[in-house]
PDB file of C-alpha atoms in Angstrom:
ATOM      1  CA  MET I   1       0.000   0.000   0.000  1.00  0.00           C
ATOM      2  CA  ALA I   2       1.308   3.433  -0.809  1.00  0.00           C
ATOM      3  CA  ALA I   3       2.260   5.537   2.168  1.00  0.00           C
ATOM      4  CA  ASP I   4      -0.289   8.132   3.293  1.00  0.00           C
ATOM      5  CA  PRO I   5       1.421  11.565   3.555  1.00  0.00           C
ATOM      6  CA  ARG I   6      -1.068  12.624   6.254  1.00  0.00           C
ATOM      7  CA  LEU I   7       0.342   9.977   8.607  1.00  0.00           C
ATOM      8  CA  ALA I   8       3.909  11.222   8.235  1.00  0.00           C
ATOM      9  CA  ARG I   9       5.452  12.564  11.395  1.00  0.00           C
ATOM     10  CA  ALA I  10       8.527  14.710  11.849  1.00  0.00           C
ATOM     11  CA  VAL I  11      11.429  12.906  13.547  1.00  0.00           C
ATOM     12  CA  ASP I  12      13.606  14.900  15.948  1.00  0.00           C
ATOM     13  CA  PRO I  13      17.240  14.986  14.852  1.00  0.00           C
ATOM     14  CA  ARG I  14      19.717  12.928  16.927  1.00  0.00           C
ATOM     15  CA  ARG I  15      21.218  15.037  19.674  1.00  0.00           C
ATOM     16  CA  THR I  16      24.908  14.846  20.534  1.00  0.00           C
ATOM     17  CA  ALA I  17      26.187  15.065  24.060  1.00  0.00           C
ATOM     18  CA  THR I  18      27.214  18.513  25.272  1.00  0.00           C
ATOM     19  CA  PRO I  19      30.921  18.631  26.188  1.00  0.00           C
ATOM     20  CA  PRO I  20      31.560  19.269  29.887  1.00  0.00           C
ATOM     21  CA  GLN I  21      33.860  22.239  29.218  1.00  0.00           C
ATOM     22  CA  PRO I  22      33.203  25.048  28.708  1.00  0.00           C
ATOM     23  CA  PRO I  23      29.753  25.132  30.341  1.00  0.00           C
ATOM     24  CA  PRO I  24      26.889  26.075  27.990  1.00  0.00           C
ATOM     25  CA  PRO I  25      25.656  29.670  28.082  1.00  0.00           C
ATOM     26  CA  PRO I  26      22.424  30.363  29.937  1.00  0.00           C
ATOM     27  CA  PRO I  27      19.247  29.915  27.842  1.00  0.00           C
ATOM     28  CA  PRO I  28      17.885  33.088  26.201  1.00  0.00           C
ATOM     29  CA  THR I  29      15.100  34.920  27.920  1.00  0.00           C
ATOM     30  CA  GLN I  30      11.563  34.788  26.564  1.00  0.00           C
ATOM     31  CA  SER I  31      11.927  38.234  25.013  1.00  0.00           C
ATOM     32  CA  GLU I  32      15.186  37.180  23.334  1.00  0.00           C
ATOM     33  CA  GLN I  33      13.520  34.066  21.940  1.00  0.00           C
ATOM     34  CA  LYS I  34      10.703  36.155  20.461  1.00  0.00           C
ATOM     35  CA  SER I  35      13.212  38.400  18.724  1.00  0.00           C
ATOM     36  CA  LEU I  36      14.328  35.508  16.507  1.00  0.00           C
ATOM     37  CA  GLY I  37      12.310  35.100  13.304  1.00  0.00           C
ATOM     38  CA  GLY I  38      12.174  32.497  10.531  1.00  0.00           C
ATOM     39  CA  TYR I  39      14.025  29.186  10.584  1.00  0.00           C
ATOM     40  CA  ASP I  40      17.077  28.661  12.803  1.00  0.00           C
ATOM     41  CA  GLY I  41      16.876  32.169  14.172  1.00  0.00           C
ATOM     42  CA  VAL I  42      17.349  33.892  10.813  1.00  0.00           C
ATOM     43  CA  ASP I  43      15.588  37.243  10.719  1.00  0.00           C
ATOM     44  CA  ASP I  44      12.569  37.055   8.408  1.00  0.00           C
ATOM     45  CA  GLY I  45      11.671  40.711   8.598  1.00  0.00           C
ATOM     46  CA  ASN I  46       9.131  40.235  11.415  1.00  0.00           C
ATOM     47  CA  PRO I  47      11.185  40.276  14.652  1.00  0.00           C
ATOM     48  CA  GLY I  48       8.130  39.809  16.853  1.00  0.00           C
ATOM     49  CA  SER I  49       6.930  36.604  15.199  1.00  0.00           C
ATOM     50  CA  GLU I  50       7.358  33.120  16.651  1.00  0.00           C
ATOM     51  CA  PRO I  51       9.600  30.660  14.767  1.00  0.00           C
ATOM     52  CA  ARG I  52       7.535  28.829  12.180  1.00  0.00           C
ATOM     53  CA  LYS I  53       6.724  25.207  12.976  1.00  0.00           C
ATOM     54  CA  GLU I  54       7.166  22.569  10.295  1.00  0.00           C
ATOM     55  CA  GLU I  55       3.619  21.270  10.794  1.00  0.00           C
ATOM     56  CA  GLU I  56       2.131  24.655   9.935  1.00  0.00           C
ATOM     57  CA  SER I  57       3.244  24.193   6.310  1.00  0.00           C
ATOM     58  CA  PHE I  58       1.328  20.916   5.905  1.00  0.00           C
ATOM     59  CA  LYS I  59      -1.799  21.174   3.777  1.00  0.00           C
ATOM     60  CA  LEU I  60      -4.319  18.576   2.691  1.00  0.00           C
ATOM     61  CA  ARG I  61      -4.809  18.420  -1.076  1.00  0.00           C
ATOM     62  CA  PHE I  62      -8.329  19.096  -2.332  1.00  0.00           C
ATOM     63  CA  CYS I  63     -10.344  18.632  -5.493  1.00  0.00           C
ATOM     64  CA  THR I  64     -13.619  20.461  -6.188  1.00  0.00           C
ATOM     65  CA  VAL I  65     -16.156  19.075  -8.648  1.00  0.00           C
ATOM     66  CA  CYS I  66     -19.381  20.325 -10.250  1.00  0.00           C
ATOM     67  CA  ALA I  67     -21.122  19.540 -13.540  1.00  0.00           C
ATOM     68  CA  SER I  68     -19.300  21.907 -15.938  1.00  0.00           C
ATOM     69  CA  ASN I  69     -16.256  23.055 -13.918  1.00  0.00           C
ATOM     70  CA  ASN I  70     -17.378  26.660 -14.336  1.00  0.00           C
ATOM     71  CA  ASN I  71     -19.437  28.001 -11.446  1.00  0.00           C
ATOM     72  CA  ARG I  72     -19.534  26.173  -8.111  1.00  0.00           C
ATOM     73  CA  SER I  73     -16.333  24.145  -8.362  1.00  0.00           C
ATOM     74  CA  MET I  74     -14.407  27.168  -9.646  1.00  0.00           C
ATOM     75  CA  GLU I  75     -15.582  29.470  -6.851  1.00  0.00           C
ATOM     76  CA  ALA I  76     -14.465  26.850  -4.327  1.00  0.00           C
ATOM     77  CA  HIS I  77     -11.209  26.301  -6.257  1.00  0.00           C
ATOM     78  CA  LEU I  78     -10.437  30.010  -6.062  1.00  0.00           C
ATOM     79  CA  ARG I  79     -11.160  30.274  -2.334  1.00  0.00           C
ATOM     80  CA  LEU I  80      -9.085  27.210  -1.474  1.00  0.00           C
ATOM     81  CA  SER I  81      -6.169  28.413  -3.606  1.00  0.00           C
ATOM     82  CA  LEU I  82      -6.228  31.846  -1.948  1.00  0.00           C
ATOM     83  CA  ALA I  83      -5.981  30.023   1.400  1.00  0.00           C
ATOM     84  CA  GLU I  84      -2.867  28.288  -0.034  1.00  0.00           C
ATOM     85  CA  TYR I  85      -4.364  24.806  -0.251  1.00  0.00           C
ATOM     86  CA  PRO I  86      -3.219  22.587  -3.123  1.00  0.00           C
ATOM     87  CA  VAL I  87      -6.378  22.230  -5.207  1.00  0.00           C
ATOM     88  CA  LEU I  88      -7.632  20.844  -8.509  1.00  0.00           C
ATOM     89  CA  SER I  89     -11.109  21.160 -10.022  1.00  0.00           C
ATOM     90  CA  PHE I  90     -13.167  19.168 -12.514  1.00  0.00           C
ATOM     91  CA  GLY I  91     -16.600  18.696 -14.072  1.00  0.00           C
ATOM     92  CA  THR I  92     -18.506  15.442 -14.467  1.00  0.00           C
ATOM     93  CA  GLY I  93     -20.788  16.278 -17.409  1.00  0.00           C
ATOM     94  CA  SER I  94     -20.333  14.957 -20.926  1.00  0.00           C
ATOM     95  CA  LEU I  95     -19.977  18.535 -22.197  1.00  0.00           C
ATOM     96  CA  VAL I  96     -19.605  22.031 -20.739  1.00  0.00           C
ATOM     97  CA  ARG I  97     -22.996  23.734 -20.848  1.00  0.00           C
ATOM     98  CA  LEU I  98     -23.501  27.425 -20.154  1.00  0.00           C
ATOM     99  CA  PRO I  99     -26.826  29.338 -20.295  1.00  0.00           C
ATOM    100  CA  GLY I 100     -27.757  30.767 -23.689  1.00  0.00           C
ATOM    101  CA  PRO I 101     -30.469  33.121 -24.953  1.00  0.00           C
ATOM    102  CA  SER I 102     -33.117  30.524 -23.990  1.00  0.00           C
ATOM    103  CA  ILE I 103     -33.353  27.308 -22.006  1.00  0.00           C
ATOM    104  CA  THR I 104     -33.329  25.325 -25.245  1.00  0.00           C
ATOM    105  CA  GLN I 105     -30.272  27.156 -26.632  1.00  0.00           C
ATOM    106  CA  PRO I 106     -27.374  26.565 -24.253  1.00  0.00           C
ATOM    107  CA  ASN I 107     -23.795  27.311 -25.200  1.00  0.00           C
ATOM    108  CA  VAL I 108     -21.986  23.976 -25.427  1.00  0.00           C
ATOM    109  CA  TYR I 109     -18.223  23.392 -25.286  1.00  0.00           C
ATOM    110  CA  SER I 110     -15.837  20.451 -24.967  1.00  0.00           C
ATOM    111  CA  PHE I 111     -13.877  19.670 -21.814  1.00  0.00           C
ATOM    112  CA  ASN I 112     -10.060  19.667 -21.824  1.00  0.00           C
ATOM    113  CA  SER I 113      -9.769  21.546 -25.127  1.00  0.00           C
ATOM    114  CA  THR I 114     -11.707  24.803 -24.713  1.00  0.00           C
ATOM    115  CA  SER I 115     -10.219  27.640 -22.676  1.00  0.00           C
ATOM    116  CA  TYR I 116     -12.175  30.001 -20.463  1.00  0.00           C
ATOM    117  CA  GLN I 117     -10.667  32.824 -22.491  1.00  0.00           C
ATOM    118  CA  SER I 118     -12.097  31.507 -25.760  1.00  0.00           C
ATOM    119  CA  MET I 119     -15.528  31.051 -24.145  1.00  0.00           C
ATOM    120  CA  TYR I 120     -15.375  34.621 -22.886  1.00  0.00           C
ATOM    121  CA  GLN I 121     -14.440  36.023 -26.269  1.00  0.00           C
ATOM    122  CA  GLU I 122     -17.154  34.060 -28.087  1.00  0.00           C
ATOM    123  CA  LEU I 123     -19.968  35.072 -25.726  1.00  0.00           C
ATOM    124  CA  GLU I 124     -18.825  38.682 -25.583  1.00  0.00           C
ATOM    125  CA  ALA I 125     -18.986  38.800 -29.375  1.00  0.00           C
ATOM    126  CA  LYS I 126     -22.458  37.207 -29.425  1.00  0.00           C
ATOM    127  CA  ASP I 127     -24.289  39.398 -26.893  1.00  0.00           C
ATOM    128  CA  PRO I 128     -22.203  41.256 -24.292  1.00  0.00           C
ATOM    129  CA  ARG I 129     -25.237  42.830 -22.610  1.00  0.00           C
ATOM    130  CA  LEU I 130     -27.012  39.482 -22.085  1.00  0.00           C
ATOM    131  CA  TYR I 131     -24.000  37.538 -20.860  1.00  0.00           C
ATOM    132  CA  ARG I 132     -22.819  40.275 -18.541  1.00  0.00           C
ATOM    133  CA  ALA I 133     -26.314  40.749 -17.089  1.00  0.00           C
ATOM    134  CA  ASN I 134     -26.735  37.035 -16.346  1.00  0.00           C
ATOM    135  CA  GLY I 135     -23.281  36.807 -14.778  1.00  0.00           C
ATOM    136  CA  ILE I 136     -21.649  34.521 -17.343  1.00  0.00           C
ATOM    137  CA  LEU I 137     -18.950  36.965 -18.477  1.00  0.00           C
ATOM    138  CA  PRO I 138     -17.937  37.911 -14.892  1.00  0.00           C
ATOM    139  CA  MET I 139     -17.815  34.194 -14.050  1.00  0.00           C
ATOM    140  CA  LEU I 140     -15.539  33.477 -17.013  1.00  0.00           C
ATOM    141  CA  GLU I 141     -13.354  36.459 -16.074  1.00  0.00           C
ATOM    142  CA  ARG I 142     -12.846  34.839 -12.673  1.00  0.00           C
ATOM    143  CA  ASN I 143     -12.264  31.403 -14.165  1.00  0.00           C
ATOM    144  CA  ARG I 144      -9.609  32.495 -16.643  1.00  0.00           C
ATOM    145  CA  SER I 145      -7.661  34.037 -13.755  1.00  0.00           C
ATOM    146  CA  VAL I 146      -7.681  30.667 -11.939  1.00  0.00           C
ATOM    147  CA  LYS I 147      -6.728  28.146 -14.647  1.00  0.00           C
ATOM    148  CA  TRP I 148      -6.705  27.558 -18.413  1.00  0.00           C
ATOM    149  CA  GLY I 149      -9.966  25.718 -19.012  1.00  0.00           C
ATOM    150  CA  PRO I 150     -12.513  23.201 -17.716  1.00  0.00           C
ATOM    151  CA  GLU I 151     -11.361  19.617 -17.122  1.00  0.00           C
ATOM    152  CA  ARG I 152     -13.468  16.456 -16.983  1.00  0.00           C
ATOM    153  CA  TRP I 153     -13.179  14.229 -13.914  1.00  0.00           C
ATOM    154  CA  GLN I 154     -13.595  10.989 -15.878  1.00  0.00           C
ATOM    155  CA  ASP I 155     -10.622  11.926 -18.103  1.00  0.00           C
ATOM    156  CA  TRP I 156      -8.290  12.678 -15.189  1.00  0.00           C
ATOM    157  CA  PRO I 157      -5.335  10.232 -15.045  1.00  0.00           C
ATOM    158  CA  VAL I 158      -4.945  10.084 -11.275  1.00  0.00           C
ATOM    159  CA  GLY I 159      -1.329   9.888 -10.143  1.00  0.00           C
ATOM    160  CA  MET I 160       0.130  11.272 -13.372  1.00  0.00           C
ATOM    161  CA  PRO I 161       2.302  14.396 -12.922  1.00  0.00           C
ATOM    162  CA  ARG I 162       0.479  17.611 -13.826  1.00  0.00           C
ATOM    163  CA  LEU I 163       3.259  19.670 -15.365  1.00  0.00           C
ATOM    164  CA  SER I 164       1.855  21.040 -18.624  1.00  0.00           C
ATOM    165  CA  GLU I 165       0.753  24.652 -19.033  1.00  0.00           C
ATOM    166  CA  PHE I 166      -2.842  23.442 -19.420  1.00  0.00           C
ATOM    167  CA  GLN I 167      -2.698  21.824 -15.973  1.00  0.00           C
ATOM    168  CA  GLN I 168      -1.159  24.763 -14.147  1.00  0.00           C
ATOM    169  CA  GLY I 169      -3.205  27.357 -12.303  1.00  0.00           C
ATOM    170  CA  LYS I 170      -3.925  28.729  -8.869  1.00  0.00           C
ATOM    171  CA  GLY I 171      -3.486  26.056  -6.252  1.00  0.00           C
ATOM    172  CA  SER I 172      -1.431  23.827  -8.555  1.00  0.00           C
ATOM    173  CA  LYS I 173       1.612  23.976  -6.262  1.00  0.00           C
ATOM    174  CA  GLY I 174       1.502  20.881  -4.083  1.00  0.00           C
ATOM    175  CA  ALA I 175      -0.849  19.026  -6.421  1.00  0.00           C
ATOM    176  CA  GLU I 176       1.659  18.389  -9.221  1.00  0.00           C
ATOM    177  CA  GLY I 177       1.695  14.677  -8.426  1.00  0.00           C
ATOM    178  CA  GLY I 178      -1.927  14.273  -9.488  1.00  0.00           C
ATOM    179  CA  ILE I 179      -3.163  13.012  -6.116  1.00  0.00           C
ATOM    180  CA  VAL I 180      -5.602  14.584  -3.649  1.00  0.00           C
ATOM    181  CA  ASP I 181      -6.747  13.677  -0.134  1.00  0.00           C
ATOM    182  CA  VAL I 182     -10.303  15.061  -0.284  1.00  0.00           C
ATOM    183  CA  VAL I 183     -12.770  15.441  -3.158  1.00  0.00           C
ATOM    184  CA  ILE I 184     -15.637  17.889  -2.574  1.00  0.00           C
ATOM    185  CA  THR I 185     -18.513  17.751  -5.048  1.00  0.00           C
ATOM    186  CA  CYS I 186     -21.187  20.445  -5.302  1.00  0.00           C
ATOM    187  CA  GLU I 187     -24.206  18.383  -6.330  1.00  0.00           C
ATOM    188  CA  GLU I 188     -25.436  14.864  -5.495  1.00  0.00           C
ATOM    189  CA  ARG I 189     -25.372  13.681  -9.105  1.00  0.00           C
ATOM    190  CA  CYS I 190     -21.719  14.789  -9.298  1.00  0.00           C
ATOM    191  CA  TRP I 191     -20.997  12.878  -6.061  1.00  0.00           C
ATOM    192  CA  ASP I 192     -22.625   9.787  -7.598  1.00  0.00           C
ATOM    193  CA  ALA I 193     -20.556  10.194 -10.775  1.00  0.00           C
ATOM    194  CA  VAL I 194     -17.292  10.521  -8.810  1.00  0.00           C
ATOM    195  CA  VAL I 195     -18.034   7.525  -6.563  1.00  0.00           C
ATOM    196  CA  ASP I 196     -19.105   5.357  -9.518  1.00  0.00           C
ATOM    197  CA  ASN I 197     -15.997   6.350 -11.461  1.00  0.00           C
ATOM    198  CA  LEU I 198     -13.711   5.503  -8.541  1.00  0.00           C
ATOM    199  CA  ILE I 199     -15.269   2.039  -8.417  1.00  0.00           C
ATOM    200  CA  GLU I 200     -14.806   1.633 -12.177  1.00  0.00           C
ATOM    201  CA  ARG I 201     -11.134   2.599 -11.905  1.00  0.00           C
ATOM    202  CA  GLY I 202     -10.538  -0.371  -9.594  1.00  0.00           C
ATOM    203  CA  SER I 203      -8.302   1.403  -7.040  1.00  0.00           C
ATOM    204  CA  PRO I 204      -4.990   0.903  -8.909  1.00  0.00           C
ATOM    205  CA  LEU I 205      -3.071   3.105  -6.439  1.00  0.00           C
ATOM    206  CA  ASN I 206      -4.774   1.680  -3.320  1.00  0.00           C
ATOM    207  CA  ARG I 207      -4.917   5.157  -1.787  1.00  0.00           C
ATOM    208  CA  PRO I 208      -7.852   6.373   0.354  1.00  0.00           C
ATOM    209  CA  VAL I 209      -9.718   9.543  -0.600  1.00  0.00           C
ATOM    210  CA  HIS I 210     -12.605  11.186   1.236  1.00  0.00           C
ATOM    211  CA  VAL I 211     -15.466  12.068  -1.107  1.00  0.00           C
ATOM    212  CA  ILE I 212     -17.808  14.715   0.338  1.00  0.00           C
ATOM    213  CA  ASN I 213     -20.802  16.340  -1.291  1.00  0.00           C
ATOM    214  CA  VAL I 214     -21.895  19.858  -0.345  1.00  0.00           C
ATOM    215  CA  ASP I 215     -25.199  20.466  -2.115  1.00  0.00           C
ATOM    216  CA  ILE I 216     -25.056  23.944  -3.690  1.00  0.00           C
ATOM    217  CA  LYS I 217     -27.631  25.416  -6.052  1.00  0.00           C
ATOM    218  CA  ASP I 218     -26.150  26.282  -9.434  1.00  0.00           C
ATOM    219  CA  ASN I 219     -26.348  30.066  -9.383  1.00  0.00           C
ATOM    220  CA  HIS I 220     -23.767  32.736  -8.716  1.00  0.00           C
ATOM    221  CA  GLU I 221     -25.117  33.824  -5.319  1.00  0.00           C
ATOM    222  CA  GLU I 222     -25.254  30.283  -3.906  1.00  0.00           C
ATOM    223  CA  ALA I 223     -21.821  29.529  -5.343  1.00  0.00           C
ATOM    224  CA  LEU I 224     -20.353  32.379  -3.280  1.00  0.00           C
ATOM    225  CA  VAL I 225     -21.948  31.011  -0.099  1.00  0.00           C
ATOM    226  CA  GLY I 226     -20.897  27.474  -0.968  1.00  0.00           C
ATOM    227  CA  GLY I 227     -17.305  28.566  -1.568  1.00  0.00           C
ATOM    228  CA  LYS I 228     -17.114  30.021   1.930  1.00  0.00           C
ATOM    229  CA  ALA I 229     -18.622  26.866   3.410  1.00  0.00           C
ATOM    230  CA  ILE I 230     -16.182  24.601   1.555  1.00  0.00           C
ATOM    231  CA  LEU I 231     -13.241  26.680   2.788  1.00  0.00           C
ATOM    232  CA  ASP I 232     -14.573  26.348   6.353  1.00  0.00           C
ATOM    233  CA  LEU I 233     -14.793  22.565   5.883  1.00  0.00           C
ATOM    234  CA  ALA I 234     -11.280  22.425   4.439  1.00  0.00           C
ATOM    235  CA  ASP I 235      -9.910  24.335   7.430  1.00  0.00           C
ATOM    236  CA  SER I 236     -11.573  21.902   9.864  1.00  0.00           C
ATOM    237  CA  LEU I 237     -10.236  18.868   8.015  1.00  0.00           C
ATOM    238  CA  ASN I 238      -6.738  20.293   7.690  1.00  0.00           C
ATOM    239  CA  GLU I 239      -6.595  21.186  11.380  1.00  0.00           C
ATOM    240  CA  ALA I 240      -7.517  17.604  12.303  1.00  0.00           C
ATOM    241  CA  ALA I 241      -4.918  16.174   9.920  1.00  0.00           C
ATOM    242  CA  ASN I 242      -2.254  18.389  11.503  1.00  0.00           C
ATOM    243  CA  GLU I 243      -3.285  17.299  15.000  1.00  0.00           C
ATOM    244  CA  GLU I 244      -2.725  13.686  14.010  1.00  0.00           C
ATOM    245  CA  ARG I 245       0.712  14.494  12.614  1.00  0.00           C
ATOM    246  CA  ILE I 246       1.706  16.294  15.809  1.00  0.00           C
ATOM    247  CA  GLU I 247       0.085  14.151  18.489  1.00  0.00           C
ATOM    248  CA  GLY I 248       0.342  10.782  16.790  1.00  0.00           C
ATOM    249  CA  ASP I 249      -1.355   7.687  18.172  1.00  0.00           C
ATOM    250  CA  GLY I 250      -2.747   9.504  21.195  1.00  0.00           C
ATOM    251  CA  LYS I 251      -5.750  10.684  19.139  1.00  0.00           C
ATOM    252  CA  ALA I 252      -8.165   8.994  16.767  1.00  0.00           C
ATOM    253  CA  SER I 253      -6.845   8.935  13.212  1.00  0.00           C
ATOM    254  CA  PHE I 254      -7.827  11.643  10.757  1.00  0.00           C
ATOM    255  CA  ASP I 255      -9.792   9.151   8.640  1.00  0.00           C
ATOM    256  CA  GLU I 256     -11.847   8.107  11.660  1.00  0.00           C
ATOM    257  CA  ARG I 257     -12.595  11.711  12.615  1.00  0.00           C
ATOM    258  CA  VAL I 258     -13.904  12.893   9.225  1.00  0.00           C
ATOM    259  CA  PRO I 259     -17.590  11.939   9.866  1.00  0.00           C
ATOM    260  CA  GLU I 260     -17.490  13.720  13.234  1.00  0.00           C
ATOM    261  CA  LEU I 261     -15.883  16.806  11.680  1.00  0.00           C
ATOM    262  CA  LEU I 262     -18.450  16.818   8.902  1.00  0.00           C
ATOM    263  CA  ALA I 263     -21.279  16.625  11.452  1.00  0.00           C
ATOM    264  CA  GLY I 264     -19.859  19.652  13.283  1.00  0.00           C
ATOM    265  CA  TRP I 265     -19.536  21.533  10.010  1.00  0.00           C
ATOM    266  CA  GLN I 266     -23.157  20.647   9.111  1.00  0.00           C
ATOM    267  CA  GLU I 267     -24.342  22.345  12.298  1.00  0.00           C
ATOM    268  CA  ARG I 268     -22.643  25.557  11.154  1.00  0.00           C
ATOM    269  CA  TRP I 269     -24.019  25.260   7.603  1.00  0.00           C
ATOM    270  CA  PRO I 270     -27.436  23.571   7.948  1.00  0.00           C
ATOM    271  CA  GLN I 271     -28.665  24.980   4.625  1.00  0.00           C
ATOM    272  CA  LEU I 272     -26.066  22.931   2.699  1.00  0.00           C
ATOM    273  CA  PRO I 273     -26.885  19.199   2.956  1.00  0.00           C
ATOM    274  CA  ALA I 274     -23.787  16.988   2.948  1.00  0.00           C
ATOM    275  CA  LEU I 275     -22.858  13.402   2.068  1.00  0.00           C
ATOM    276  CA  TRP I 276     -19.643  11.489   2.733  1.00  0.00           C
ATOM    277  CA  THR I 277     -17.958   8.259   1.808  1.00  0.00           C
ATOM    278  CA  LEU I 278     -14.430   6.864   1.804  1.00  0.00           C
ATOM    279  CA  GLY I 279     -13.249   5.946  -1.684  1.00  0.00           C
ATOM    280  CA  TRP I 280      -9.984   4.671  -3.174  1.00  0.00           C
ATOM    281  CA  PHE I 281      -7.741   5.833  -5.965  1.00  0.00           C
TER     282      PHE I 281
END
């Protein structure tokens, strides 16, 4: 079984005996300790800050998923990336569908080969007033600042390095290996599609992944609320994962605590129904 990076613990370096002569200097006072910044006492420009702990740099890796990888998953992707979480995002639909002039005339694009920029330019040329009024152009402006274009979950080769320009974007640092710890979908049918696809893949990497659904209505206002809620959930999960790394076997494992953490999050966000399961890559 592949090693789980969340279970890794820092090992203290071997200490050598202190020679008897000359005697060591007295330990620095508390105020002197606080005057040291950065690693190993190197000044980092903030003399009053505490030395940074290694565990504080640990981040769970997330993946956000909606139908077209345009609205809900991209709002959550942006918020997680701004909080410096490694994050990927995908859609589960067969095609990217955006609202058109009528319900029977959607704008349809292909995953993995159409950029947000090209969508923006096409819709702006068609009817700038309509697509700005219904929020599509502002949404695409946000999206093109996050990554190149929409990706399809079912086409994602899990575990393959993500090094091409197409695969780079906000939150890509830390997710270059093509593996995540938590998948958060934004609609139950997307959750079903992700879970079914994981089963079809047959767990070739034998790596656990928590698959959580946060049910968010597909409009711009609800996407903003859902993005905040997903960031709150990510913070709770990441804090628990760090506690396990620091305190070790004295606490229940992170995997065991996820349902409890999700229940606590649900009390804070009762308007967003949630589902959870443990899957395997």
